[in-house]
Short mmCIF file of C-alpha atoms in Angstrom, two decimals:
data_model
loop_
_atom_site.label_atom_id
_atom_site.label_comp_id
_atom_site.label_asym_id
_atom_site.label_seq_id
_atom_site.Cartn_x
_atom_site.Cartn_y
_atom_site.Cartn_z
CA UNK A 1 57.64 158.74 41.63
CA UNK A 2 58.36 162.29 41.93
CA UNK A 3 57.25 164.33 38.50
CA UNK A 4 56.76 167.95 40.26
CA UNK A 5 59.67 170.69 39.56
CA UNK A 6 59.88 173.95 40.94
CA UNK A 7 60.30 175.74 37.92
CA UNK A 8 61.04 175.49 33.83
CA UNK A 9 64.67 175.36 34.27
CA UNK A 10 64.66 173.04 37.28
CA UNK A 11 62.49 170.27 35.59
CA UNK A 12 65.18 170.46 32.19
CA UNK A 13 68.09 170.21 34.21
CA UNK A 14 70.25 167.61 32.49
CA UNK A 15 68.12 166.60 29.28
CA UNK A 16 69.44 169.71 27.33
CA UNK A 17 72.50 169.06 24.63
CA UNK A 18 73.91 170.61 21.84
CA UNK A 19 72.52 169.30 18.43
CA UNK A 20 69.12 167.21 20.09
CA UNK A 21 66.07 166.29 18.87
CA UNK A 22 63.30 168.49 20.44
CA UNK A 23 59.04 167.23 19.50
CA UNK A 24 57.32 170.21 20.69
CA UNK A 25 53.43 170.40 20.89
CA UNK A 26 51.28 173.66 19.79
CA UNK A 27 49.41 174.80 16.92
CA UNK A 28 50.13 178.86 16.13
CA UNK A 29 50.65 180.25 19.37
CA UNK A 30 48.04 178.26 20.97
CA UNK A 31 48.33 175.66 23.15
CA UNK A 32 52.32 175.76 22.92
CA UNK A 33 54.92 174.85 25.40
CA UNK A 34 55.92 178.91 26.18
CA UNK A 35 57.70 178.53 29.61
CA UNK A 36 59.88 175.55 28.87
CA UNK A 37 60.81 177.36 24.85
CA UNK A 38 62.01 180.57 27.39
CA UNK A 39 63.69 177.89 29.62
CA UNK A 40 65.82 176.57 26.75
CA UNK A 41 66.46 180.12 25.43
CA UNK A 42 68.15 180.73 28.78
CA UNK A 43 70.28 177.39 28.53
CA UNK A 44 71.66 178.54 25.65
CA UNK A 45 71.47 175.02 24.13
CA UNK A 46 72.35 174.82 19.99
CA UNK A 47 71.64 173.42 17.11
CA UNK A 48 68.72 172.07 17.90
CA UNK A 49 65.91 170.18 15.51
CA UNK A 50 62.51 171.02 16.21
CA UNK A 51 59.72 169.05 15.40
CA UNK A 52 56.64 171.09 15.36
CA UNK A 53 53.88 172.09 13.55
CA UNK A 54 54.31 175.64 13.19
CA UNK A 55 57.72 178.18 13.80
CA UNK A 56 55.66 180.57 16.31
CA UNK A 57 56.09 184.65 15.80
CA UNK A 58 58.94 186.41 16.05
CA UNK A 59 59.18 187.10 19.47
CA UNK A 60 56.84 184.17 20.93
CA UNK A 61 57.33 180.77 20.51
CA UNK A 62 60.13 178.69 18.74
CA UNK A 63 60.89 182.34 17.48
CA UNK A 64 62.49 183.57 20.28
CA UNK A 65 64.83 180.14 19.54
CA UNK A 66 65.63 182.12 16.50
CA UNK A 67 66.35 185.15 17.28
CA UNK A 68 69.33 183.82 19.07
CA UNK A 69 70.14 181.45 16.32
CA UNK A 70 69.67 178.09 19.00
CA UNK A 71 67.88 176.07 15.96
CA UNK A 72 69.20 174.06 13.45
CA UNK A 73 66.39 173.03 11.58
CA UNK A 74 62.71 172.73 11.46
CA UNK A 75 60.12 169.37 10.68
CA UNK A 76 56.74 171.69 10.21
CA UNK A 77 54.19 172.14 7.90
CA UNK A 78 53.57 175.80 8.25
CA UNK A 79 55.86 178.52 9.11
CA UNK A 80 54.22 181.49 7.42
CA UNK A 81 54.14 183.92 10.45
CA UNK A 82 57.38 184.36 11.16
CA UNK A 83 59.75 187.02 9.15
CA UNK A 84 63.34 186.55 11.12
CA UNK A 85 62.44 182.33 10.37
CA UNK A 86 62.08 183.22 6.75
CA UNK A 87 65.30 185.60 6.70
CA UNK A 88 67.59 182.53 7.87
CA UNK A 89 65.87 180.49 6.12
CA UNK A 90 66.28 181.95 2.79
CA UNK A 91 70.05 182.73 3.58
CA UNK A 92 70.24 179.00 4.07
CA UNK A 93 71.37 179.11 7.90
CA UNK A 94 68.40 177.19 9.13
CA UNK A 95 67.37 173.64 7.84
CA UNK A 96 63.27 173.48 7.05
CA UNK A 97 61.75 169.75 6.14
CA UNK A 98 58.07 170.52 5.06
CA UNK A 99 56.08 167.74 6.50
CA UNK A 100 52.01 168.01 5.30
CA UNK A 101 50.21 168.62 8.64
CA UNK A 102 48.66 164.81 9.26
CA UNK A 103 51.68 163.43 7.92
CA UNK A 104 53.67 165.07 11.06
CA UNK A 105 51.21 164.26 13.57
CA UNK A 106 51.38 160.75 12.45
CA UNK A 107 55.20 160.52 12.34
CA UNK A 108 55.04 161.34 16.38
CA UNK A 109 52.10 159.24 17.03
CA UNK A 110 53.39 156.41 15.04
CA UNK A 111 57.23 157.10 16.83
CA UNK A 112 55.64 157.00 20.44
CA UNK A 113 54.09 153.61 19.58
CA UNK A 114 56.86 152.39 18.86
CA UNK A 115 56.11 152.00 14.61
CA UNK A 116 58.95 153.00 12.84
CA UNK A 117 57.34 153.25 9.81
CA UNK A 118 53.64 153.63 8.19
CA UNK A 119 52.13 154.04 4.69
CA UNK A 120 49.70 157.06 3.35
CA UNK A 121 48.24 158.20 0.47
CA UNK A 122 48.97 162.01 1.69
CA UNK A 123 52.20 163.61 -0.57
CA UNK A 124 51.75 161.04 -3.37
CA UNK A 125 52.30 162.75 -6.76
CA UNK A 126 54.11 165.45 -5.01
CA UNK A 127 57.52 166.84 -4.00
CA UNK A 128 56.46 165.28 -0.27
CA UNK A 129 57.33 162.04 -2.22
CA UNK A 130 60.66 162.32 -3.81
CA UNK A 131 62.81 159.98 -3.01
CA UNK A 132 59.98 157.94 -0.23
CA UNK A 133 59.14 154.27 -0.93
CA UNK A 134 56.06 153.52 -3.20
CA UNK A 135 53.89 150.63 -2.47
CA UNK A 136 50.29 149.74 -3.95
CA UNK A 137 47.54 148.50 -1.62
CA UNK A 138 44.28 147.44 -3.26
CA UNK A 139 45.52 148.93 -6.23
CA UNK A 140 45.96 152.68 -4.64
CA UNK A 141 49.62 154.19 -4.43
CA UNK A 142 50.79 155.19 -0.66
CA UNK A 143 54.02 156.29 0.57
CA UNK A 144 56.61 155.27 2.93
CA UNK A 145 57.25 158.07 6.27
CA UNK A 146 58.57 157.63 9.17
CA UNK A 147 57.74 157.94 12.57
CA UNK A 148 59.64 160.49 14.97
CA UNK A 149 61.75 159.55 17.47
CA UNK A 150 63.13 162.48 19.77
CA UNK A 151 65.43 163.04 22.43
CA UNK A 152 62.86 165.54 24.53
CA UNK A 153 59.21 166.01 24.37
CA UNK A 154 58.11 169.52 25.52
CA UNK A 155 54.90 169.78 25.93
CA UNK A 156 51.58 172.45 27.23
CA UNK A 157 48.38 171.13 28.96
CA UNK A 158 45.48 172.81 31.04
CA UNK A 159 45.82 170.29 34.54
CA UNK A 160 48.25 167.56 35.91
CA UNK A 161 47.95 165.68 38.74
CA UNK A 162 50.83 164.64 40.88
CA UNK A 163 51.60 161.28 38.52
CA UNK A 164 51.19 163.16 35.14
CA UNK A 165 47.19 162.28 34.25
CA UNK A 166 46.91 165.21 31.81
CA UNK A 167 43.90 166.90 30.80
CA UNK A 168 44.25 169.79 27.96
CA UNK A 169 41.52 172.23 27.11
CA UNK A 170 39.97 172.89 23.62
CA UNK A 171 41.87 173.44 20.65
CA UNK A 172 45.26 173.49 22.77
CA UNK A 173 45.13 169.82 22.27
CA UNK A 174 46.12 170.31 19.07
CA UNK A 175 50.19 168.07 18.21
CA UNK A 176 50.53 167.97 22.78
CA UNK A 177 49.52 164.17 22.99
CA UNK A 178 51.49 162.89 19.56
CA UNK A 179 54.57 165.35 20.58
CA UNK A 180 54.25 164.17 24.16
CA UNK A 181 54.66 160.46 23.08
CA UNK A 182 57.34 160.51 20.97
CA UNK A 183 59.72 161.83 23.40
CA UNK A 184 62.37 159.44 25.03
CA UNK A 185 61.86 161.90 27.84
CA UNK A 186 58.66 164.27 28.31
CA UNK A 187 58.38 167.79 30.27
CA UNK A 188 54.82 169.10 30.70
CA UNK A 189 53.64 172.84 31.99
CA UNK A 190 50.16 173.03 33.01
CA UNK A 191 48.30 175.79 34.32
CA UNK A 192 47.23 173.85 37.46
CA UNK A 193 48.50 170.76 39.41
CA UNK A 194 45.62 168.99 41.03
CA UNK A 195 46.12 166.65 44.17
CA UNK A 196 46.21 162.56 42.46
CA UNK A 197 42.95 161.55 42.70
CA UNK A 198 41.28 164.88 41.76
CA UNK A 199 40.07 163.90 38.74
CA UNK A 200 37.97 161.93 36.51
CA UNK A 201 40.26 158.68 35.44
CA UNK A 202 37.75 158.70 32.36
CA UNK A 203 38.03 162.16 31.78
CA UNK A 204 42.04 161.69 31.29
CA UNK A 205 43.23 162.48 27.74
CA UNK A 206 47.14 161.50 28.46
CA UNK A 207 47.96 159.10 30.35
CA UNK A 208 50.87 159.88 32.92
CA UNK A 209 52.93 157.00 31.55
CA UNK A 210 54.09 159.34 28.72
CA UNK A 211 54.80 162.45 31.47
CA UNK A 212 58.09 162.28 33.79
CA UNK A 213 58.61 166.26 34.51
CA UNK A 214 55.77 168.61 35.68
CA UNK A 215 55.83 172.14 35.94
CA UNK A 216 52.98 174.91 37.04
CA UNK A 217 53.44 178.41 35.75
CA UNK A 218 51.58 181.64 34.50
CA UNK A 219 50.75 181.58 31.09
CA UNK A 220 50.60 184.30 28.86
CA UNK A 221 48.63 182.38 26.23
CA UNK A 222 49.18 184.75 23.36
CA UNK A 223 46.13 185.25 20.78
CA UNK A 224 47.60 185.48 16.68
CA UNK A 225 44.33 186.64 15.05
CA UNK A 226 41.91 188.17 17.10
CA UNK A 227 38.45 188.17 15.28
CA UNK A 228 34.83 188.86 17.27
CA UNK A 229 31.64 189.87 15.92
CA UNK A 230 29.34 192.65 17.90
CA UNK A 231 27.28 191.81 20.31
CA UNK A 232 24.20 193.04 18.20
CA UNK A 233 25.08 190.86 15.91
CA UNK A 234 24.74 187.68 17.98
CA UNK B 1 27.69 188.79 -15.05
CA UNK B 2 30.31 186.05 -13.28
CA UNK B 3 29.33 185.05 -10.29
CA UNK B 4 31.14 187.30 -7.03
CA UNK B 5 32.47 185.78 -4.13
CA UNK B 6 29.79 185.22 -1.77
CA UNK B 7 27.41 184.13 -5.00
CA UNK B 8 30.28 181.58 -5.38
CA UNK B 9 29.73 180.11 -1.96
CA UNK B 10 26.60 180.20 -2.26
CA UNK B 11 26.32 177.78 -5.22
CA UNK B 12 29.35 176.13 -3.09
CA UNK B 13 26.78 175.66 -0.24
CA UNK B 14 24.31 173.35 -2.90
CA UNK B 15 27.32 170.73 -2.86
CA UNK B 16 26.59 169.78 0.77
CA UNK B 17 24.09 167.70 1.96
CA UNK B 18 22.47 167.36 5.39
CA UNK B 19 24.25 165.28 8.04
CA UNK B 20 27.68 165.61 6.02
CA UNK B 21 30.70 166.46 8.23
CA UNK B 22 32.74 169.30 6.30
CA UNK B 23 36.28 170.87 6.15
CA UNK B 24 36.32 174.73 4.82
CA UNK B 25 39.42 176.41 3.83
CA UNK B 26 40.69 179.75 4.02
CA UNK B 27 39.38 182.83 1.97
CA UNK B 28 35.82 182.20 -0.24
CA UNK B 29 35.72 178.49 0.91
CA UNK B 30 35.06 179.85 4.76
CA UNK B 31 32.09 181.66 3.29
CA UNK B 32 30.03 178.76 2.59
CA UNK B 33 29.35 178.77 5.85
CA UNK B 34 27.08 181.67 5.79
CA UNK B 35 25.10 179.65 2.69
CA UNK B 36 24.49 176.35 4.46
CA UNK B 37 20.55 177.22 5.30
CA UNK B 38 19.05 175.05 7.22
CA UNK B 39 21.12 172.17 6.52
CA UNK B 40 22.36 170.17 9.50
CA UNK B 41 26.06 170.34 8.65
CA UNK B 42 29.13 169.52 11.06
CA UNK B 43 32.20 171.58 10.23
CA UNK B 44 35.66 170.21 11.00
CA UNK B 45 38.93 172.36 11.97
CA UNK B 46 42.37 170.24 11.31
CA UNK B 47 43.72 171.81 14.35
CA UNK B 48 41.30 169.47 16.98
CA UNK B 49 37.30 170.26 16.63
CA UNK B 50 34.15 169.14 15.06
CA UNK B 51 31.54 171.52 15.76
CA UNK B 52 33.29 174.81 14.68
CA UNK B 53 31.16 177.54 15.79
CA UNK B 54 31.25 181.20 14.84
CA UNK B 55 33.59 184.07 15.85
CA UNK B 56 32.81 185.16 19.60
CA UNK B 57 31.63 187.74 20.86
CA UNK B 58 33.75 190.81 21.33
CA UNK B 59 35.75 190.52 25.01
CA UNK B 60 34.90 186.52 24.47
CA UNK B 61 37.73 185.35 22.54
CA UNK B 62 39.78 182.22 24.64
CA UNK B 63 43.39 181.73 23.29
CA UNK B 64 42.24 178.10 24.02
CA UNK B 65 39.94 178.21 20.81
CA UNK B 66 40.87 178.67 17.45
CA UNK B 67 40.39 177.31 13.84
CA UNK B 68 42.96 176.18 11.39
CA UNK B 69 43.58 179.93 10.72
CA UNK B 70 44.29 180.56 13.64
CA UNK B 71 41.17 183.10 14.17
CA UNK B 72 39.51 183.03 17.80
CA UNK B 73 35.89 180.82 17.15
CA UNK B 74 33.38 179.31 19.42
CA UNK B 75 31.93 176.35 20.37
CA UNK B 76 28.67 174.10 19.93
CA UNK B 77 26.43 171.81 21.55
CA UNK B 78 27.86 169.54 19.59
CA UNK B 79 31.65 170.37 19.94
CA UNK B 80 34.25 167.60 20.18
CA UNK B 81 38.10 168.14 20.81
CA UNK B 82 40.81 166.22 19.80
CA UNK B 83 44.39 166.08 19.28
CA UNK B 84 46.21 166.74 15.88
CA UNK B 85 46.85 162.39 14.92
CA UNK B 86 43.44 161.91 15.16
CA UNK B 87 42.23 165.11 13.60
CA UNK B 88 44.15 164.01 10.61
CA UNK B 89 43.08 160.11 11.34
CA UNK B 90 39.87 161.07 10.43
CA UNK B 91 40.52 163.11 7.15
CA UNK B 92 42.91 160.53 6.15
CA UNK B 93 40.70 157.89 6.71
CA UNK B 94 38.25 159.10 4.80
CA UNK B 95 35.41 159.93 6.96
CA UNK B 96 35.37 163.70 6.10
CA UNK B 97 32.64 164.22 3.31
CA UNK B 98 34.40 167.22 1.62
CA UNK B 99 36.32 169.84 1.60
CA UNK B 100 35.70 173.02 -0.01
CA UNK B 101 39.60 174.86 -0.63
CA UNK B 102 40.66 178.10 -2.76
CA UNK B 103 43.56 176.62 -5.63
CA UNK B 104 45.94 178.79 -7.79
CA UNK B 105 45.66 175.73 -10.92
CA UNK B 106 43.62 172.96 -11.39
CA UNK B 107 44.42 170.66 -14.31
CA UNK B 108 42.02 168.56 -16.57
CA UNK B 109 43.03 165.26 -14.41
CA UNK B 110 42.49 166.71 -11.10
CA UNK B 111 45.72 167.94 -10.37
CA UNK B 112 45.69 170.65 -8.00
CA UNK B 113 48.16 173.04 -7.11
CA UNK B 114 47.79 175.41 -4.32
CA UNK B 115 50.56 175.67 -1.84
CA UNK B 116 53.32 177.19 -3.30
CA UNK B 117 55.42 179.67 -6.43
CA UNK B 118 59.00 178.25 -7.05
CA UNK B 119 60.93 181.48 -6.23
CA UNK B 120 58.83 182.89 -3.97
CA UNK B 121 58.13 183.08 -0.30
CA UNK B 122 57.01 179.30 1.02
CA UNK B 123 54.97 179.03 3.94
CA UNK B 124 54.38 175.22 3.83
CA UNK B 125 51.45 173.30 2.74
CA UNK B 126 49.95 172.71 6.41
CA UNK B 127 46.59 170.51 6.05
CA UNK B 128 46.28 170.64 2.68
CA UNK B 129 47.84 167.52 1.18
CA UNK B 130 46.40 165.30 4.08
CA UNK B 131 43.16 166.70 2.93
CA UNK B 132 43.03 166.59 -0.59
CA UNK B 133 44.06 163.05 -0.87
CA UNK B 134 41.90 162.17 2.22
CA UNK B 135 38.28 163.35 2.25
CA UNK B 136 35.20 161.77 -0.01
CA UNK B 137 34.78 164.67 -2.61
CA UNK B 138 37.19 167.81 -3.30
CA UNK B 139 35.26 171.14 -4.38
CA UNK B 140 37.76 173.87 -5.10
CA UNK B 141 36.21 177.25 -5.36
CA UNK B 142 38.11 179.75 -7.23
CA UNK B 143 38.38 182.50 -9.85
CA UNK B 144 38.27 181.19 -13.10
CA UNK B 145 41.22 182.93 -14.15
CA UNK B 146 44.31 184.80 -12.86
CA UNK B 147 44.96 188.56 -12.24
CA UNK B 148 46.46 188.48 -15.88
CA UNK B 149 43.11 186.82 -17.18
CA UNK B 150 45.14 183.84 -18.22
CA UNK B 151 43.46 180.56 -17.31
CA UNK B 152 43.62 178.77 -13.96
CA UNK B 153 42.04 175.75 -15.55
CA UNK B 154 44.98 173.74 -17.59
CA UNK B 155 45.58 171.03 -19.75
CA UNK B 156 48.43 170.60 -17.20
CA UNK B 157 49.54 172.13 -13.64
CA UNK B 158 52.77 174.01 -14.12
CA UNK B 159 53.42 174.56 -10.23
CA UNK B 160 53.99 172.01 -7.72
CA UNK B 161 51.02 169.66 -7.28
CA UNK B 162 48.78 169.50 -3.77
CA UNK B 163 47.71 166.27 -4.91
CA UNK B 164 46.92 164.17 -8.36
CA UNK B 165 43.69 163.63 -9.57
CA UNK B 166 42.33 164.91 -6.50
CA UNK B 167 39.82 167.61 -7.18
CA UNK B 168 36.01 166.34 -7.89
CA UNK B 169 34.30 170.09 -9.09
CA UNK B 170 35.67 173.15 -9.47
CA UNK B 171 33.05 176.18 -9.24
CA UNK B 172 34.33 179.71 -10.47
CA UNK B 173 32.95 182.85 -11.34
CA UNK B 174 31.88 181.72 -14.33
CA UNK B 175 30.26 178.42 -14.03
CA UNK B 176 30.62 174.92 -12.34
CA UNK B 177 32.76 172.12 -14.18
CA UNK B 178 33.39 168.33 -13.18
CA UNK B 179 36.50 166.48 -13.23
CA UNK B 180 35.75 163.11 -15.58
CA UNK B 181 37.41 160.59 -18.17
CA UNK B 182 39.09 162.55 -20.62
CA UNK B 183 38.55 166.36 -19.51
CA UNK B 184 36.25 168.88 -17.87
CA UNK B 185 33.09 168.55 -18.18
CA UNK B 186 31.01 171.76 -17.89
CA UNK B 187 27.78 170.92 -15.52
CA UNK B 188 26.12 174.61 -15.47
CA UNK B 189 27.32 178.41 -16.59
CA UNK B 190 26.48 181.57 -14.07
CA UNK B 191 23.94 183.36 -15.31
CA UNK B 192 24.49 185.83 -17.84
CA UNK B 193 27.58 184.07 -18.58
CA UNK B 194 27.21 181.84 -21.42
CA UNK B 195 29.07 178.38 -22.33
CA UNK B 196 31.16 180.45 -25.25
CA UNK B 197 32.64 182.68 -22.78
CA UNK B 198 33.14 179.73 -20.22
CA UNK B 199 35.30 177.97 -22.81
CA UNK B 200 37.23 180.98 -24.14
CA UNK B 201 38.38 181.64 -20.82
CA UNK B 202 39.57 177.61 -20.31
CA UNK B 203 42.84 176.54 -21.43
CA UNK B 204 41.83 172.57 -20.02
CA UNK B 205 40.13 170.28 -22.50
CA UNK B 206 36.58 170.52 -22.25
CA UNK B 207 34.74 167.39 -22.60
#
């Protein structure tokens, strides 16, 4: 069971092709997969579907997948930062399916456990449900979605160990453990790989099961909206 | 006088009760915060945390820790983390108490309608929809009417919906109305402003 790769490139090496289905993890520019996105910039693989929550900025994040026109479409619920996503989107050369936020964390979740399909009450009423199967339970109205399947997981956490035990810090949680699951495959970059056996098997919050390519790198861990108060205010 | 922003979350603030576990939105929802007293109230971020604490302390920010607006926050004693499925698990499911959220129309069933204008830039709907058809009570907090004084309250919601017969209360400048049977129902006027005014500036049937 060897997991560890040299580098971002090294540990995609043969799961890039034209057209796949990419779950990324991330929320905003936190917590996002940023070594493995400039990995696939510099594979030059197209028209790819992206399955995450947010677009990033124009020159961090799925944005730099924009700039050189490597995305096909995008399954997200917010994509409000980003003014080159916005300019192909509104000349109609990149795809957008607004999922509501839950509803796309679900659709991985529910995809990596193998549930092709689940029922919520979130959309109903709205455009979210055009077209989606109705069904009543207990005399409330859910609808039908579906859970994601995709071709490659990429994924950010705070520590590995050598089988893929992850362990993520604060909000960068955030989609990593639904996108990581509902990849056929799943590359991870941590800031740290610890020796197995280095930490806490009940302080591990994914499983290495869902992990078969580790990276360490240098993040640059990009802040969007800086706000502090003064000290004398504390 | 209408009531200003921050005497709007104030009265906001009166909705919640102690030991309640809370989702704020963006804009004069967030400043209910600052109203809460001494309260014991738990305040959720959709992105992974219960236990959102306030902005840190200049040269403290972590890129690691961030609400659903993406601002730099802090921690709590009480923090919890957790990913995105279950963040959403738990507003879908029903255990959130509120949420407090800003709205561009609210109709006289409930209908809400704050994430998008047909024809003009759409930045996607993010938590809200989970939220509003999730969480025990909806409060939306908003100006009574629009920059062209016509009324955000309407017999019927003429952009596309958040969610149906969602919304609980709606408190504006001018006063604090409940969704029931029928209509809105006006529960209290801010004062100075009296029930007259409230209801020439409401196009929704008043009950």
């Amino acid at each position: 069971m060897k997991k560890i790769y040299p580098n971002a490139a090294a540990a995609l090496d043969g799961l890039l092709h034209d057209g796949m289905f990419i779950a990324a993890g991330g929320f905003g520019l936190c917590g996002i997969p940023e070594l493995l996105l400039d990995a696939i910039k510099d594979a030059g693989t197209k028209d790819l579907t992206f399955a995450s929550n947010n677009a990033g900025v124009d020159d961090f994040g799925i944005g730099i997948l924009l700039q050189t026109r490597q995305v096909k479409k995008m399954i997200s619920s917010y994509v409000g930062e980003n003014a080159e996503f916005m300019r192909q989107y509104l000349s109609g050369e990149l795809e957008l399916e607004f999922n509501p936020q839950g509803t796309l964390a679900e659709r991985m979740r529910a995809g990596g456990c193998g549930i092709p399909g689940f029922y919520t009450k979130t959309g109903v009423g709205t455009v979210i449900a055009d077209g989606k199967e109705h069904k009543d339970f207990n005399g409330e109205t859910y609808i039908m979605e579906e859970g994601i399947f995709a071709d490659l997981a990429i994924v950010k956490a705070w520590k590995a160990d050598e089988t893929g035990n992850l362990i993520f810090r604060k909000t960068a949680r955030n989609f990593n453990p639904p996108a990581a699951m509902c990849g056929k495959t799943c590359v991870v970059e941590v800031e740290e790989i610890v020796p197995t056996g280095s930490l806490d098997p009940d302080k591990i919050h994914l499983p290495g099961i869902y992990v078969h390519r580790i990276i360490q790198g240098a993040h640059e861990k990009r802040i969007e909206q800086r706000t502090t108060r003064k000290r004398e205010d504390a | 006088m209408p009531w200003d922003r921050n005497q709007m979350a104030a009265r906001a603030a009166k909705e919640l009760e102690d030991g309640m576990y809370v989702n704020l939105g963006i804009g004069i929802p967030t400043l209910v915060a600052n109203y809460v007293g001494e309260k014991d109230i738990t305040l959720q971020s959709e992105n992974g945390m219960l236990g959102m604490g306030p902005f840190p302390i200049e040269g403290e920010e972590d890129a690691d820790l961030i609400n659903a607006g993406k601002q730099t926050i802090t921690e709590l004693n009480r923090t919890a983390y957790f990913d995105s499925a279950t963040s959403f698990g738990m507003i879908r499911g029903g255990k959130i108490a509120a949420a407090i959220l800003g709205a561009m129309e609210v109709a006289q069933n409930g209908d809400l309608a704050n994430w998008m204008i047909p024809g003009k830039l759409v930045k996607g709907m993010g938590g809200a929809m989970d939220l509003v058809a999730g969480v025990g009570r909806v409060i939306v907090v908003m100006d009574h009417t629009n920059k062209h004084g016509d009324s955000k309250l309407l017999k019927e919601c003429t952009l596309p919906l958040t969610g149906k017969g969602v919304v609980d209360r709606i408190i504006t400048n001018l006063g604090v109305l409940d969704v029931v049977e029928g209509g809105l129902r006006i529960v209290e006027t801010a004062e100075g402003v009296t029930e007259e005014e409230l209801r020439a500036a409401t196009d929704a049937k008043l009950v």
